[in-house]
Coordinates of C-alpha atoms in Angstrom, one line a residue:
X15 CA 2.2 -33.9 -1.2
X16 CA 2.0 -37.8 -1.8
X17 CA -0.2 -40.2 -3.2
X18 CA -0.3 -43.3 -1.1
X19 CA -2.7 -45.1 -2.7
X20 CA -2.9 -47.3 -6.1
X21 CA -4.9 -45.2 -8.5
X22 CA -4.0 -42.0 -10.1
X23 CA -5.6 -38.8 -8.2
X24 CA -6.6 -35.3 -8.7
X25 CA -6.2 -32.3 -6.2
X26 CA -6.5 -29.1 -6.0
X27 CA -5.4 -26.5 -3.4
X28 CA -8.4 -24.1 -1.6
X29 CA -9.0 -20.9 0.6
X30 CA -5.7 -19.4 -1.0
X31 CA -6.0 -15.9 0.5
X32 CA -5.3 -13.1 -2.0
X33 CA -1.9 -12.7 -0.8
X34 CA -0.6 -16.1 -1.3
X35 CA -0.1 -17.9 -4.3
X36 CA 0.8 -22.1 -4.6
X37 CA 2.9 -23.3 -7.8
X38 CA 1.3 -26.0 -8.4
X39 CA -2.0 -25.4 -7.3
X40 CA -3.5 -28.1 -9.3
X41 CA -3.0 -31.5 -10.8
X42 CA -2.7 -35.0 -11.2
X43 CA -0.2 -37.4 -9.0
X44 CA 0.5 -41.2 -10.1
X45 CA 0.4 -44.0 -7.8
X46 CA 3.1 -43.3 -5.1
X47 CA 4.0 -39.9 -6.5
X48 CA 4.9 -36.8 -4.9
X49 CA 5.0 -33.4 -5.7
X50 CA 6.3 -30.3 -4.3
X51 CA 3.8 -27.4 -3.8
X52 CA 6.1 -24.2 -3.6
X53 CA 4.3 -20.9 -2.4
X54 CA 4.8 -17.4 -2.6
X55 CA 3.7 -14.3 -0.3
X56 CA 3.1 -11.1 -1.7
X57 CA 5.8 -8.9 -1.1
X58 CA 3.6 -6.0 -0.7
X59 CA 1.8 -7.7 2.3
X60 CA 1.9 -5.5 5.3
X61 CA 3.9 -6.1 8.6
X62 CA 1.4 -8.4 11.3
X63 CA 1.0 -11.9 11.9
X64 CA -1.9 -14.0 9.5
X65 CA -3.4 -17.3 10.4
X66 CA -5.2 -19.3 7.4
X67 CA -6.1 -22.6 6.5
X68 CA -5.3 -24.3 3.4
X69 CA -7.1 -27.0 2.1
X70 CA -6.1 -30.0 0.0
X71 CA -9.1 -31.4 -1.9
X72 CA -8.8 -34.5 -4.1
X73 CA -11.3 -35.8 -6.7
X74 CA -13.1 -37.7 -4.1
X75 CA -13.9 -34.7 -2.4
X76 CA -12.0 -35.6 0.3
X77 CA -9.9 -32.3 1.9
X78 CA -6.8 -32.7 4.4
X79 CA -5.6 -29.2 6.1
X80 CA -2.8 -27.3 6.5
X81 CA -2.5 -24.8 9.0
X82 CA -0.4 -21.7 8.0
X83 CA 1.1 -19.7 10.7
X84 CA 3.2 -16.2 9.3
X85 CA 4.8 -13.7 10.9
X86 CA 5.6 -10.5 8.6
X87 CA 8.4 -8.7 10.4
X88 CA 9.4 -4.9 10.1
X89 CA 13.2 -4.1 10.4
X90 CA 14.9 -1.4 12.8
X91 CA 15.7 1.8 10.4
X92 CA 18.7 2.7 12.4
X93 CA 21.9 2.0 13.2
X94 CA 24.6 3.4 15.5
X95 CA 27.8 4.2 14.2
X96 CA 30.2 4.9 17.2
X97 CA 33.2 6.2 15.4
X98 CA 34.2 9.8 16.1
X99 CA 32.4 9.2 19.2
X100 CA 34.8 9.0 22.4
X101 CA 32.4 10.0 25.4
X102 CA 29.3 8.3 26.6
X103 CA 26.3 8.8 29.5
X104 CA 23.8 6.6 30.5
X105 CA 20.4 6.7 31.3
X106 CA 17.6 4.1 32.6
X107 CA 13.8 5.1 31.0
X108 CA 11.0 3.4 30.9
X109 CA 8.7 3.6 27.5
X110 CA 5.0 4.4 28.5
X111 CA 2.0 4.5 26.2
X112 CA -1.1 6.3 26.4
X113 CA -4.2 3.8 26.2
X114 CA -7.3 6.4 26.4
X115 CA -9.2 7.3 29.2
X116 CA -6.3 8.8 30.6
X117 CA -4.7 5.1 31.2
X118 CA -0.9 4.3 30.8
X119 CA 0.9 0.9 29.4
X120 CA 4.0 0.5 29.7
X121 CA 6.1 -0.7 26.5
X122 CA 6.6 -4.3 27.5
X123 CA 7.9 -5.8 23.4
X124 CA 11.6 -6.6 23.5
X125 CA 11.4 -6.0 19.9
X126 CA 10.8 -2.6 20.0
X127 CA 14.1 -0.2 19.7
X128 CA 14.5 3.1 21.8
X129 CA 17.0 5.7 20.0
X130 CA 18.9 8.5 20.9
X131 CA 19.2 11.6 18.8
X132 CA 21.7 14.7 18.6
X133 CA 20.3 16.6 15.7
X134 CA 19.7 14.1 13.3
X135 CA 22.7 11.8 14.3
X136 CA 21.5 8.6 15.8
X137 CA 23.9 8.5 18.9
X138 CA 22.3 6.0 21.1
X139 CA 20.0 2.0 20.5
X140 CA 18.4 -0.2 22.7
X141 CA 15.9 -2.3 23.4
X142 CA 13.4 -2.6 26.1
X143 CA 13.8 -5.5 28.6
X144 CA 13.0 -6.7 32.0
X145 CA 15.3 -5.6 35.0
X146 CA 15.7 -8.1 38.1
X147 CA 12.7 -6.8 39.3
X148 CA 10.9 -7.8 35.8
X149 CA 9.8 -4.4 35.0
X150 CA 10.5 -3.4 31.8
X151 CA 13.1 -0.5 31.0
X152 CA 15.2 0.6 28.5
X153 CA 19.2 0.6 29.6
X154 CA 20.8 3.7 27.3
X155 CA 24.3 4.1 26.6
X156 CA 24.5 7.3 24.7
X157 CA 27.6 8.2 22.8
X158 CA 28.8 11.5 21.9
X159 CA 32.0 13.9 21.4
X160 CA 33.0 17.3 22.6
X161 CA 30.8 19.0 19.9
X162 CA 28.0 17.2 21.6
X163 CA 28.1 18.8 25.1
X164 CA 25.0 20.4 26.3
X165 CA 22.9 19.6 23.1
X166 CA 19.2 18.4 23.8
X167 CA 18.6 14.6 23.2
X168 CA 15.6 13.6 21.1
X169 CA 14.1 10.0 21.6
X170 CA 12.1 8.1 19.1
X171 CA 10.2 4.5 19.6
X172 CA 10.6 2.3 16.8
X173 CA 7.0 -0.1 17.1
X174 CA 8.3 -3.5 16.0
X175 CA 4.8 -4.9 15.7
X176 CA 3.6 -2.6 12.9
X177 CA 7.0 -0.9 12.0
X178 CA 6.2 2.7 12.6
X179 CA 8.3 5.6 14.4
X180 CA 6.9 7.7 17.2
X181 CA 8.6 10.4 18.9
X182 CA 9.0 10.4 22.6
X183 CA 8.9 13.0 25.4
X184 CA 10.7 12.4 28.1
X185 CA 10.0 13.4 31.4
X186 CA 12.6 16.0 31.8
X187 CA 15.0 17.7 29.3
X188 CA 17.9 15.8 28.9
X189 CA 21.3 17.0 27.2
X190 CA 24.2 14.9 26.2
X191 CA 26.5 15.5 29.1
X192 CA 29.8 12.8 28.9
X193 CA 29.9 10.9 32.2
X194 CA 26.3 12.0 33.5
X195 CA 23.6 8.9 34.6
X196 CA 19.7 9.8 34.0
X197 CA 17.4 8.1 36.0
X198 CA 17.6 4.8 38.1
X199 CA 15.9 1.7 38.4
X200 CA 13.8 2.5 41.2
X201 CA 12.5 6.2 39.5
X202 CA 13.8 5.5 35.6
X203 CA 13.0 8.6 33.1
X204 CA 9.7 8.5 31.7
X205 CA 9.7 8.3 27.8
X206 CA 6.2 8.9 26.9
X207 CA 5.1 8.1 23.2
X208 CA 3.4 11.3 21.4
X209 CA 0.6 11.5 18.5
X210 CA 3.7 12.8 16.6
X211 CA 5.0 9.8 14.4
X212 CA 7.7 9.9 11.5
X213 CA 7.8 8.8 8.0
X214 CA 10.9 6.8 6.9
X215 CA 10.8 6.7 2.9
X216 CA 13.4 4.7 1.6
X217 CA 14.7 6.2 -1.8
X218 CA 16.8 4.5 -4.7
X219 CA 19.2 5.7 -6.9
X220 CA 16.7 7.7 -9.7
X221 CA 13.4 8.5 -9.6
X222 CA 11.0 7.1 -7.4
X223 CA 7.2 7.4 -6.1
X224 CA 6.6 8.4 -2.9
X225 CA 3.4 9.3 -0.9
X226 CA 2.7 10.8 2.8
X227 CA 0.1 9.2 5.2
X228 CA 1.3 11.4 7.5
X229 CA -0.1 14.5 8.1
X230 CA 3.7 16.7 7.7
X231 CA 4.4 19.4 10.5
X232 CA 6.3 21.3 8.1
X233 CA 4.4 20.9 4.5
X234 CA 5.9 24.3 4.0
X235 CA 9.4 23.4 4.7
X236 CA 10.8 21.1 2.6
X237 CA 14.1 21.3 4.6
X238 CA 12.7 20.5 7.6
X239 CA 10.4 18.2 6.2
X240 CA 12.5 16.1 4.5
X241 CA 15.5 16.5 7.4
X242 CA 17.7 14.1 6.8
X243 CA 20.7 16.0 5.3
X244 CA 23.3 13.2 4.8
X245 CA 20.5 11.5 2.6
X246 CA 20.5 14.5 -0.1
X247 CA 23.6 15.5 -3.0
X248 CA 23.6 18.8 -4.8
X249 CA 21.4 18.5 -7.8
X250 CA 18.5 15.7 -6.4
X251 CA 15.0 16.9 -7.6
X252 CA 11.5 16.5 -6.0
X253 CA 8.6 16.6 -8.6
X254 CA 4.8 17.4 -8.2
X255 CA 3.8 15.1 -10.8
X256 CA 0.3 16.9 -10.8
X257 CA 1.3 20.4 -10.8
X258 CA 4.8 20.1 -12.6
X259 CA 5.8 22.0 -9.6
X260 CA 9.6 20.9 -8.5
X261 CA 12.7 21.9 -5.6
X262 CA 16.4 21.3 -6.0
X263 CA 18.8 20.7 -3.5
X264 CA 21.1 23.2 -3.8
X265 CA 24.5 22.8 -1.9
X266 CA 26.1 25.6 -3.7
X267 CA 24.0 28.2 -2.7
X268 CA 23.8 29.4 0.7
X269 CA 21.6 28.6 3.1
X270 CA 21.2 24.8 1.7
X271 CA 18.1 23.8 1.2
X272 CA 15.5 23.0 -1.4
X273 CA 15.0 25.7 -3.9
X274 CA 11.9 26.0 -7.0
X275 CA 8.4 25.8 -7.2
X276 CA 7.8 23.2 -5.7
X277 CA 7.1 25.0 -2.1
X278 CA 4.2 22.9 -0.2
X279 CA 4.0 19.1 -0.4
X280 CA 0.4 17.8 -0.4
X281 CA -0.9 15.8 2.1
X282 CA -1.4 11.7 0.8
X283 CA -0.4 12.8 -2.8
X284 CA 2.5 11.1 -5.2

């Protein structure tokens, strides 16, 4: 900000939302003076977009607006790792979305990410975009290796606009076969987004708090529920800070898995 005139002035910055602080936000400015206002965003805000106005007010009562446009973006989870993986397939889908009263929309966001699973290996990423005939589709290359052949293909949506994961039924069953095409441009596979979403919890070295606002399909299974083998080491612990309950990954003992007291996780607890 600058003071243009010839006399020294007060301000002082208004309609701060709670999320947004200004350093600062108050003061006095000189004759001719500037000052830098710097301002910082709450980095627990959530993912969306947020319109506000800010207003500069000096001691004449006198305001001058800003208008403050932000954008808070989520960021893929996944990414596709092609090495060991010498074979490939293609297939054109099309992501549709259930809207209520038994009404489809079809995914149009080029933001959003389609993926490809064998198991729990992501073997497949892209995005959704407009064909020549502007209707929006997803082009798949899916990559694979022998080991691959004949195993069922699981598809997940990642939303970019709010940053959560949804599974995806596709229209048919579809296994990785090397050298196959599913679906066309004209009749593309149907991918279908379900009620079923999943969590992503994103862990650091040591301990760390964690909660579910997801109802779990398997609250029973720790295995299954927390499935993503290549993110555990023999020895990691889950605690039930209420119930002093706790598992152990165990990959000494056979089957590997979680193993304690710890059996059920509870639903929207630490």
């Amino acid at each position: 900000i600058r003071n243009h005139g010839g006399t020294t002035r007060e301000y002082h910055l208004n309609s701060l939302p709670s999320w947004l602080t200004a350093q600062p936000a108050s003061g006095f400015l000189a004759p001719l003076e500037t000052q830098t206002i710097t301002f910082t965003v709450d980095e627990g805000l959530n993912i969306g977009e947020y319109t506000e106005y800010i207003y500069l007010t000096d001691d004449q009562q006198l305001d001058d607006r800003l208008l403050l446009n932000l954008h808070i973006k989520a960021t893929c989870p996944w990414t596709l790792d092609q090495t060991e993986l010498n074979r490939s397939m293609s297939l054109i889908g099309q992501v549709q979305i259930p809207a209520g009263n038994g009404t489809i929309q079809i995914d149009t966001d080029s933001q959003d990410m389609v993926a490809a699973f064998v198991g729990e290996q992501c073997v497949a990423l892209a995005p959704v975009r407009l064909n020549q005939q502007t209707k929006p589709v997803t082009y798949m290359t899916i990559y694979g290796n022998d080991s691959h052949a004949g195993k069922a293909l699981r598809f997940q949506l990642w939303h970019a606009k709010n940053g959560k994961v949804y599974i995806l039924a596709p229209s048919e069953d579809i296994p990785f076969r090397a050298n196959e095409c599913y679906g066309c441009e004209g009749t593309p596979i149907t991918l279908t987004v379900t009620d079923r979403q999943v969590q992503l919890l994103t862990l650091q070295p040591g301990w760390n708090w964690f909660s579910l606002y997801l109802k779990p399909t398997y609250r029973s299974d720790l295995t299954r529920l927390f499935c993503s083998s290549d993110a555990w080491t023999n020895g990691d612990i889950i605690k039930s800070p209420e119930e002093q309950y706790f598992a152990e990954y165990q990959m000494n003992t056979l089957p590997i898995r979680w193993y304690g007291t710890l059996s059920t996780i509870r639903y929207r607890s630490i």
